[in-house]
Short mmCIF file of C-alpha atoms in Angstrom, two decimals:
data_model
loop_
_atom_site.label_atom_id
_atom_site.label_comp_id
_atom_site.label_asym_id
_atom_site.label_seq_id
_atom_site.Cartn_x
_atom_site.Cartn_y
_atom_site.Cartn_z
CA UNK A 1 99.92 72.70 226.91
CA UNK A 2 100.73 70.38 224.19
CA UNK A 3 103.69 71.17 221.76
CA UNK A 4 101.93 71.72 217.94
CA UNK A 5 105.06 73.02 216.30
CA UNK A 6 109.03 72.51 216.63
CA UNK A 7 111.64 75.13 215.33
CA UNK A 8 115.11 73.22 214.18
CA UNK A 9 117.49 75.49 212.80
CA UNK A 10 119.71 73.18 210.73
CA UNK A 11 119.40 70.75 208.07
CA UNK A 12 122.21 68.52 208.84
CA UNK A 13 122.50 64.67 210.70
CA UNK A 14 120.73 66.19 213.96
CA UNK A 15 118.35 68.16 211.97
CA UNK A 16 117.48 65.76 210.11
CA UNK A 17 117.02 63.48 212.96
CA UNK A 18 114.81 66.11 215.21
CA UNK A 19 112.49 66.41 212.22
CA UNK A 20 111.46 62.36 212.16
CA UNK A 21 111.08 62.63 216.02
CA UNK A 22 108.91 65.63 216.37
CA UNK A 23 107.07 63.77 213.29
CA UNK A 24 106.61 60.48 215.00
CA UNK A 25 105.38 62.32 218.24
CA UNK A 26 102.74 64.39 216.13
CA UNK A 27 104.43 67.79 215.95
CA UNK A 28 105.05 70.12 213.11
CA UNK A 29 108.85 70.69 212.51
CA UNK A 30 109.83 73.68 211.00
CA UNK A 31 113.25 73.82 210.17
CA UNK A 32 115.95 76.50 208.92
CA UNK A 33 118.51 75.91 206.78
CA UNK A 34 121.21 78.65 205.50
CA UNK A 35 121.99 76.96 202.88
CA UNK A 36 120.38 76.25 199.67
CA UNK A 37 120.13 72.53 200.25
CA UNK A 38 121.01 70.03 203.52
CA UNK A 39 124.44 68.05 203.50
CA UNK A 40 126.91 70.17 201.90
CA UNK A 41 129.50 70.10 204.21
CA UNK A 42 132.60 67.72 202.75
CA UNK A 43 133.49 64.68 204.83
CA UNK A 44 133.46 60.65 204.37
CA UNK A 45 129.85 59.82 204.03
CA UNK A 46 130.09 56.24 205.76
CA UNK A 47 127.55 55.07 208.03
CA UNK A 48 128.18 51.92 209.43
CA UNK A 49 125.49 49.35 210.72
CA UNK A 50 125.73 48.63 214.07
CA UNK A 51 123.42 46.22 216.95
CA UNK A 52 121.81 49.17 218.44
CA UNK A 53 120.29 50.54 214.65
CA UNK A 54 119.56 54.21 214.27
CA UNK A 55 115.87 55.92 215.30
CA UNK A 56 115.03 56.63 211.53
CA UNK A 57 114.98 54.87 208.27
CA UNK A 58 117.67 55.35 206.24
CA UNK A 59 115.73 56.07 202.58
CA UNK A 60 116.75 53.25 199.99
CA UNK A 61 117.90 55.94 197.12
CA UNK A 62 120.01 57.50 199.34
CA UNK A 63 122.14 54.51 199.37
CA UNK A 64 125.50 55.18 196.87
CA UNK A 65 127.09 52.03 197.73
CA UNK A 66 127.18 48.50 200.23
CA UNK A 67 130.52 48.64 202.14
CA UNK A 68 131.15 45.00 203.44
CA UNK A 69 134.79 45.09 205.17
CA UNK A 70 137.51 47.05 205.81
CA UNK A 71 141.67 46.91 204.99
CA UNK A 72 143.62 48.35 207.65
CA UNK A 73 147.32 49.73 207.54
CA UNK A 74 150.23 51.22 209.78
CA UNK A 75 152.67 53.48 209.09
CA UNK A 76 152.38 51.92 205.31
CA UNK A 77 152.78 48.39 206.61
CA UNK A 78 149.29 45.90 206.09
CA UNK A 79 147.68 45.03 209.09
CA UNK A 80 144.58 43.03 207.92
CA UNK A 81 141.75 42.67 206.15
CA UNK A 82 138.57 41.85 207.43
CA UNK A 83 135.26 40.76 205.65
CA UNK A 84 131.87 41.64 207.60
CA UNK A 85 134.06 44.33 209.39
CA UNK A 86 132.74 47.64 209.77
CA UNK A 87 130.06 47.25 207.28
CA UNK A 88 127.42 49.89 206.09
CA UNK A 89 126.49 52.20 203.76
CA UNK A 90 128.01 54.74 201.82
CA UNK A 91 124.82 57.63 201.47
CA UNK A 92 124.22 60.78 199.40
CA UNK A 93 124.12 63.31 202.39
CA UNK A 94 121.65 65.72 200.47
CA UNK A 95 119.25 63.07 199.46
CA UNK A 96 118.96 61.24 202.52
CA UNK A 97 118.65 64.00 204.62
CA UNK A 98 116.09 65.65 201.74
CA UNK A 99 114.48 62.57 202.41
CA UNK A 100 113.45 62.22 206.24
CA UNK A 101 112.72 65.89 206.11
CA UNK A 102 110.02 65.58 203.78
CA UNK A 103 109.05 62.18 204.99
CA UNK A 104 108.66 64.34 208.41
CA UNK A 105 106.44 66.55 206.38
CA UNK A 106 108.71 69.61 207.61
CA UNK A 107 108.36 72.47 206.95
CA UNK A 108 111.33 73.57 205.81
CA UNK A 109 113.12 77.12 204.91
CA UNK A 110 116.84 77.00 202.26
CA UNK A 111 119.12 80.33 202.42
CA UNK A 112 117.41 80.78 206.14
CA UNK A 113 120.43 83.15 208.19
CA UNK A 114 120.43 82.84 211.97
CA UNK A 115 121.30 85.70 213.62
CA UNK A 116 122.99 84.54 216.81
CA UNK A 117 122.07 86.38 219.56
CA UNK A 118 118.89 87.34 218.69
CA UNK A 119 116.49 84.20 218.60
CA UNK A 120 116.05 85.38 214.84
CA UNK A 121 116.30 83.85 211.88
CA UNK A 122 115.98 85.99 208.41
CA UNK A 123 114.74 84.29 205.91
CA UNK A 124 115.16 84.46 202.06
CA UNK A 125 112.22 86.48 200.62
CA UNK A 126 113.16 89.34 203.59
CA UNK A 127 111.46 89.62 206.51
CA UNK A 128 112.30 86.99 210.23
CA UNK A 129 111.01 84.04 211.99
CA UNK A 130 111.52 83.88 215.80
CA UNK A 131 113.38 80.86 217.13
CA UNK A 132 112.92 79.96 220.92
CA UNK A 133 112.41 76.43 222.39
CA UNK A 134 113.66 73.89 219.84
CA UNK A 135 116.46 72.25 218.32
CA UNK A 136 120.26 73.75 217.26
CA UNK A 137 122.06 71.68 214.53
CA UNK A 138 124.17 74.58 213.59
CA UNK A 139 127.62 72.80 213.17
CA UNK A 140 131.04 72.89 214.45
CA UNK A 141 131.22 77.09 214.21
CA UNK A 142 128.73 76.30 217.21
CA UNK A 143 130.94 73.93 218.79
CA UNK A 144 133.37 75.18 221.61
CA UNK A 145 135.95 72.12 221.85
CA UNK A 146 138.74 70.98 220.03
CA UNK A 147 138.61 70.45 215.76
CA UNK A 148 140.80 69.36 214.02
CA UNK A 149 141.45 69.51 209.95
CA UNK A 150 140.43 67.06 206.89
CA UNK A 151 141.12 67.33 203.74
CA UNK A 152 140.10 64.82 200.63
CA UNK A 153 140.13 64.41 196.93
CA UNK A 154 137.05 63.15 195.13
CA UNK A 155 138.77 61.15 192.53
CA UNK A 156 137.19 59.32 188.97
CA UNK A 157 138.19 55.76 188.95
CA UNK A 158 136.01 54.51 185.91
CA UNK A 159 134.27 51.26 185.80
CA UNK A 160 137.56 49.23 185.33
CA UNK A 161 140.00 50.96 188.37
CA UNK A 162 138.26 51.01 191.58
CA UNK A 163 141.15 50.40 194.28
CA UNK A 164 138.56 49.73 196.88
CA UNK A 165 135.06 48.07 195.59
CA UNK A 166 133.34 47.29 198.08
CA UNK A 167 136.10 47.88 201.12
CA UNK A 168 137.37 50.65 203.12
CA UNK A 169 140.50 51.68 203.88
CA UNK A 170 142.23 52.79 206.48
CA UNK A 171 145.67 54.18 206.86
CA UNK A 172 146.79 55.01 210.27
CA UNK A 173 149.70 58.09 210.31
CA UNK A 174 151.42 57.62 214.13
CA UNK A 175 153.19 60.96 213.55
CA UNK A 176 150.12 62.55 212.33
CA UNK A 177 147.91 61.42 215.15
CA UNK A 178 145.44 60.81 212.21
CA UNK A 179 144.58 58.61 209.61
CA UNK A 180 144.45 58.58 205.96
CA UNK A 181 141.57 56.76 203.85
CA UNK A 182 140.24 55.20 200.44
CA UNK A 183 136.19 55.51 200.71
CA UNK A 184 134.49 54.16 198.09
CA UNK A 185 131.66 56.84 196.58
CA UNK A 186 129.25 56.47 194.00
CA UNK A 187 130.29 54.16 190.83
CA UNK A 188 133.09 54.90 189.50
CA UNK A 189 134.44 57.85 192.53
CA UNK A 190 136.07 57.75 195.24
CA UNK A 191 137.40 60.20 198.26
CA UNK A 192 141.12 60.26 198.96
CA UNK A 193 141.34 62.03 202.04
CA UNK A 194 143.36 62.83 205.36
CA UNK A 195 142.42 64.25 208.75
CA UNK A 196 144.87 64.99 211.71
CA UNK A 197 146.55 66.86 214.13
CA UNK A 198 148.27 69.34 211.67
CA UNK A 199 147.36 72.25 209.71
CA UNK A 200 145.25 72.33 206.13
CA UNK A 201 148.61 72.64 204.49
CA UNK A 202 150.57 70.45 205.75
CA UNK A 203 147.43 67.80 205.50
CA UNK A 204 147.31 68.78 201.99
CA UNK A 205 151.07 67.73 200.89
CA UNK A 206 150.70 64.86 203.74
CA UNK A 207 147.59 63.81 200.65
CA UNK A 208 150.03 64.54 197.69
CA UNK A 209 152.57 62.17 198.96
CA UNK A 210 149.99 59.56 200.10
CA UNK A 211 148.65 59.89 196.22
CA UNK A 212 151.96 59.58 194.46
CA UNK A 213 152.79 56.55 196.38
CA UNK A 214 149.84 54.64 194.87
CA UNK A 215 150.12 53.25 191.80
CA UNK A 216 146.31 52.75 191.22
CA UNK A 217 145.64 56.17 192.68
CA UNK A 218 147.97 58.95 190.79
CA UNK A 219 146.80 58.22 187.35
CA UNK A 220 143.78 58.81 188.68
CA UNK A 221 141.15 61.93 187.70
CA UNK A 222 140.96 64.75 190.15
CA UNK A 223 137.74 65.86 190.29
CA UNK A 224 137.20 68.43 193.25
CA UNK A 225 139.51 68.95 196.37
CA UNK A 226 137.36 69.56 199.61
CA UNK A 227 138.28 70.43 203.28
CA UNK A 228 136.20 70.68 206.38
CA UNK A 229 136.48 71.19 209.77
CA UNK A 230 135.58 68.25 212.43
CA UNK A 231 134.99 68.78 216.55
CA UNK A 232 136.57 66.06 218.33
CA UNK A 233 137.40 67.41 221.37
CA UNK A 234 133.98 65.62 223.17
CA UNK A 235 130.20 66.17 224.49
CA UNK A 236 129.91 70.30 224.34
CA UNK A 237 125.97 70.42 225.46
CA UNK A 238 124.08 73.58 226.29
CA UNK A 239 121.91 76.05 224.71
CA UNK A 240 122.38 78.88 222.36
CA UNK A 241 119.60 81.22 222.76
CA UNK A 242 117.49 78.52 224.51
CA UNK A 243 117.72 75.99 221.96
CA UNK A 244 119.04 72.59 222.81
CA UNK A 245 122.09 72.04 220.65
CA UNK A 246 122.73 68.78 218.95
CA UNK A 247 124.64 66.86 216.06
CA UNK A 248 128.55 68.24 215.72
CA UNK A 249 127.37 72.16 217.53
CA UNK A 250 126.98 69.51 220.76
CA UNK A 251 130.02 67.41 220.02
CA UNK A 252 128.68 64.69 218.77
CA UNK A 253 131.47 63.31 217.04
CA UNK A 254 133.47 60.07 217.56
CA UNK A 255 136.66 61.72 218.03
CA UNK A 256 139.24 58.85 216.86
CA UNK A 257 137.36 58.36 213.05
CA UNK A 258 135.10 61.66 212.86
CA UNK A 259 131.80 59.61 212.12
CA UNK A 260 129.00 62.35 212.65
CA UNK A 261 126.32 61.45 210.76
CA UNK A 262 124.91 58.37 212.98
CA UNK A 263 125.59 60.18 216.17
CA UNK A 264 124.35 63.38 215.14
CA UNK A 265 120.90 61.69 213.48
CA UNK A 266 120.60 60.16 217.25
CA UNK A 267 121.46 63.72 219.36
CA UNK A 268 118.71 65.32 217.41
CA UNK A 269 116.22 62.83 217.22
CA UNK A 270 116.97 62.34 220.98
CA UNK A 271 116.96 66.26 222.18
CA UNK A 272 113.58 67.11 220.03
CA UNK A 273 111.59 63.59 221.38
CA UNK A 274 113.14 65.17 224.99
CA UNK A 275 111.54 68.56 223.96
CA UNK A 276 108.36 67.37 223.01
CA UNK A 277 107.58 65.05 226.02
CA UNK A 278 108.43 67.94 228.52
CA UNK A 279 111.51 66.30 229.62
CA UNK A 280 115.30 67.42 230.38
CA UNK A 281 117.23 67.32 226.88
CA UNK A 282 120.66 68.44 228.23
CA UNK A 283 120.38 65.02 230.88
CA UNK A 284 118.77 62.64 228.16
CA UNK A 285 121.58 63.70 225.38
CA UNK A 286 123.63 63.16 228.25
CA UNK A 287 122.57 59.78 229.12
CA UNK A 288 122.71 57.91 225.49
CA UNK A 289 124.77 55.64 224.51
CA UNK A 290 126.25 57.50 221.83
CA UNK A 291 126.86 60.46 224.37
CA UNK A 292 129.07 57.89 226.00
CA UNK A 293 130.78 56.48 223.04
CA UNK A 294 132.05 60.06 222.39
CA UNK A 295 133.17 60.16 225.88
CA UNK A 296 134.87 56.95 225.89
CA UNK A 297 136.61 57.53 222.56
CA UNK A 298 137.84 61.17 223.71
CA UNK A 299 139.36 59.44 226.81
CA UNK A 300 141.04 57.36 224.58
CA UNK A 301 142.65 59.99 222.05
CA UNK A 302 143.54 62.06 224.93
CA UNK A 303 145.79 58.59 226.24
CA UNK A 304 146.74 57.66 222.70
CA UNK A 305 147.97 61.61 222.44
CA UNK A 306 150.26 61.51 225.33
CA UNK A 307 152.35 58.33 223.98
CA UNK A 308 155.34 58.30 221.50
CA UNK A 309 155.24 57.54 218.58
CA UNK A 310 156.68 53.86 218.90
CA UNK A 311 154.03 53.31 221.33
CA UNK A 312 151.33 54.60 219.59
CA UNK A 313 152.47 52.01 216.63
CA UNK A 314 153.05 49.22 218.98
CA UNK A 315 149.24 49.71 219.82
CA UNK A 316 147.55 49.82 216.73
CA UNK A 317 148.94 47.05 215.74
CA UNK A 318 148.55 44.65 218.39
CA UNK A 319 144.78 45.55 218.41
CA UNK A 320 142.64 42.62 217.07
CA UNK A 321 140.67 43.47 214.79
CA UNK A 322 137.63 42.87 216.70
CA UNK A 323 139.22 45.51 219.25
CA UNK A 324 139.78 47.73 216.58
CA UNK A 325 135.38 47.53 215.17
CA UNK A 326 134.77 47.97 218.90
CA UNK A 327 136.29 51.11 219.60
CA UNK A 328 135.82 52.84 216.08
CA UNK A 329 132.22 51.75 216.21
CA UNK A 330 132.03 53.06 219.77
CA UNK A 331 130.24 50.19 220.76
CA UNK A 332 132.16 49.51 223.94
CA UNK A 333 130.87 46.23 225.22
CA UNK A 334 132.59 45.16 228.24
CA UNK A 335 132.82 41.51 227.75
CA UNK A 336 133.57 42.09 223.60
CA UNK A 337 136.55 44.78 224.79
CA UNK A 338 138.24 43.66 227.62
CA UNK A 339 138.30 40.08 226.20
CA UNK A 340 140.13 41.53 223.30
CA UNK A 341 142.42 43.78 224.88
CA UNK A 342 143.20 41.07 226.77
CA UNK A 343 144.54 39.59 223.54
CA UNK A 344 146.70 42.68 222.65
CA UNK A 345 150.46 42.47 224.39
CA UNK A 346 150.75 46.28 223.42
CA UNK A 347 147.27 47.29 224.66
CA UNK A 348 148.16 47.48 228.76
CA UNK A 349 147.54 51.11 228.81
CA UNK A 350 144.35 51.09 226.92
CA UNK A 351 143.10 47.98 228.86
CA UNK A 352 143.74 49.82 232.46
CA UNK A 353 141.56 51.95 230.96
CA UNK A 354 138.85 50.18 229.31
CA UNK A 355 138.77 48.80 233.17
CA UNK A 356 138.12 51.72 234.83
CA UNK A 357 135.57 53.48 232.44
CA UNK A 358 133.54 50.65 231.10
#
């Protein structure tokens, strides 16, 4: 019996994603949102271009800003900086994901509770809608692995004081396990932020210190201070109440940077096309190449988690900095990686590795 209609509950990357793929296949998506619009949750809003592309357009006004290279640091010491280096786009979540939804012709419910446990969802003007077979994009509350804590400033630079233009920034913290980053935002704003292994507090004065050591950042205008929670710990598929979970509820989350939103727009589109076609979602999700960029990066943190701290330093910088696109792009190509680690003096570890999994 064909499939006419699709239920996604979630608005987010994986929502967004399930939507164009039930669309391109000829099925209605109806999807549930609980909150009043898609993309609220706070985070870096990169989204890097990479060989393998993404399964739906990226809309044009959803574009805030070109990002064309990347500065990295250590422990406060420069390591490089690198034109045509983990280039993309920084994107308004809301409007891009506003965007394919309605491009998807979705149907689509704001303020729309789901009741777990019940297949349910309640929906704004009173009254339910019954979930079964479809997509879950419900988040990290969903997820059952490990998180971790971020924290970030949204700061007004004006037209004359951007610190970044067109470049990331990168700081890597070897005592945190973490890093801290400059992201350009839309003209004239950008996010000062911090994730790691350490508690919302500490993060938070980890931030203040990072700040006041910047001379182009503490004069700076504070404009809102955001936190969010991030799954790193790895793949978590399954179901909850029957529906195929994707985007960060599934782990889908490359767990040394946090990027989400391209691997979360590829579980969803992936689960709901798997749906549709009468396939196995769990074993398809299971079988991208995203799936095992998540995999491969968590194998990595878990190695990088068990050094000292000396080591840990020794490592990051010895990376080239083609080793260093590789693995934070998840990418993972055997002849790109190994060549490079190859390179690295301080890498031994991580190369034994790279030769084992790759």
């Amino acid at each position: 019996m064909a499939v006419r209609s699709i239920s996604i509950v979630g608005l987010g990357p994986a929502g967004a994603g399930a939507a164009a793929a039930a669309s391109k296949l000829g099925v209605k998506p109806v999807v549930y949102e609980a909150m009043e619009k898609p993309g609220l949750k706070p985070c870096g809003r990169g989204l890097p271009v990479v060989d393998d592309g993404l399964p739906v357009r990226i809309p044009r006004d959803s574009i805030l800003r070109r990002i064309r290279g990347a500065r990295m640091y250590v422990d406060g010491e420069f390591l490089f900086e690198m034109r045509e280096f983990l280039e993309g786009y920084i994107v308004d979540k809301t409007v891009m994901l506003e965007a394919i939804a309605v491009e998807s012709d979705a149907e689509i419910y704001y303020r729309a509770k789901y009741k777990p446990g019940s297949s349910r969802v309640k929906l704004p003007g009173g009254g339910e809608a019954r979930v079964e077979k479809g997509v879950f994009a419900g988040g990290h509350p969903y997820y059952g692995g490990l998180k971790i804590t971020a924290v970030q400033w949204i700061m007004e630079t004006g037209s004359r004081s951007d610190p970044v233009g067109d470049m990331l920034e990168i700081h890597f913290d070897t005592s945190l396990l973490g890093y801290a980053y400059v992201f350009p935002k839309e003209e004239g704003f950008i996010e000062v932020g911090i994730g790691g292994f350490a508690t919302a507090g500490e993060l938070r004065s980890r931030l203040e210190r990072f700040i006041s050591s910047r001379s182009d950042l503490r004069g700076l205008k504070r404009v809102k201070l955001e936190g969010a929670r991030i799954a790193i710990g790895g793949l978590d598929l399954g179901l909850v109440d029957g529906m195929v979970k994707a985007g960060e509820a599934a782990g889908f989350v490359l767990p040394l940077t946090g990027e989400g939103i391209r691997p979360s727009l590829i579980s969803g589109y992936e689960a709901a096309a798997s749906l549709i076609e009468g396939g196995r979602p769990l074993e398809r999700l299971r079988a991208t190449p995203i799936a095992r960029a998540v995999s491969m990066q968590k194998r990595i943190l878990d190695l990088v988690a068990e050094m000292k701290v000396e080591e840990r330093r020794r490592l990051l910088k010895s990376l080239t900095p083609r080793a260093h696109a590789e693995i934070a792009l998840g990418m993972f190509r055997k002849h790109v990686l190994l060549r490079e680690l190859a390179r690295s003096p301080g890498a031994l570890k991580l190369l034994g590795l790279a030769t084992r999994l790759i």
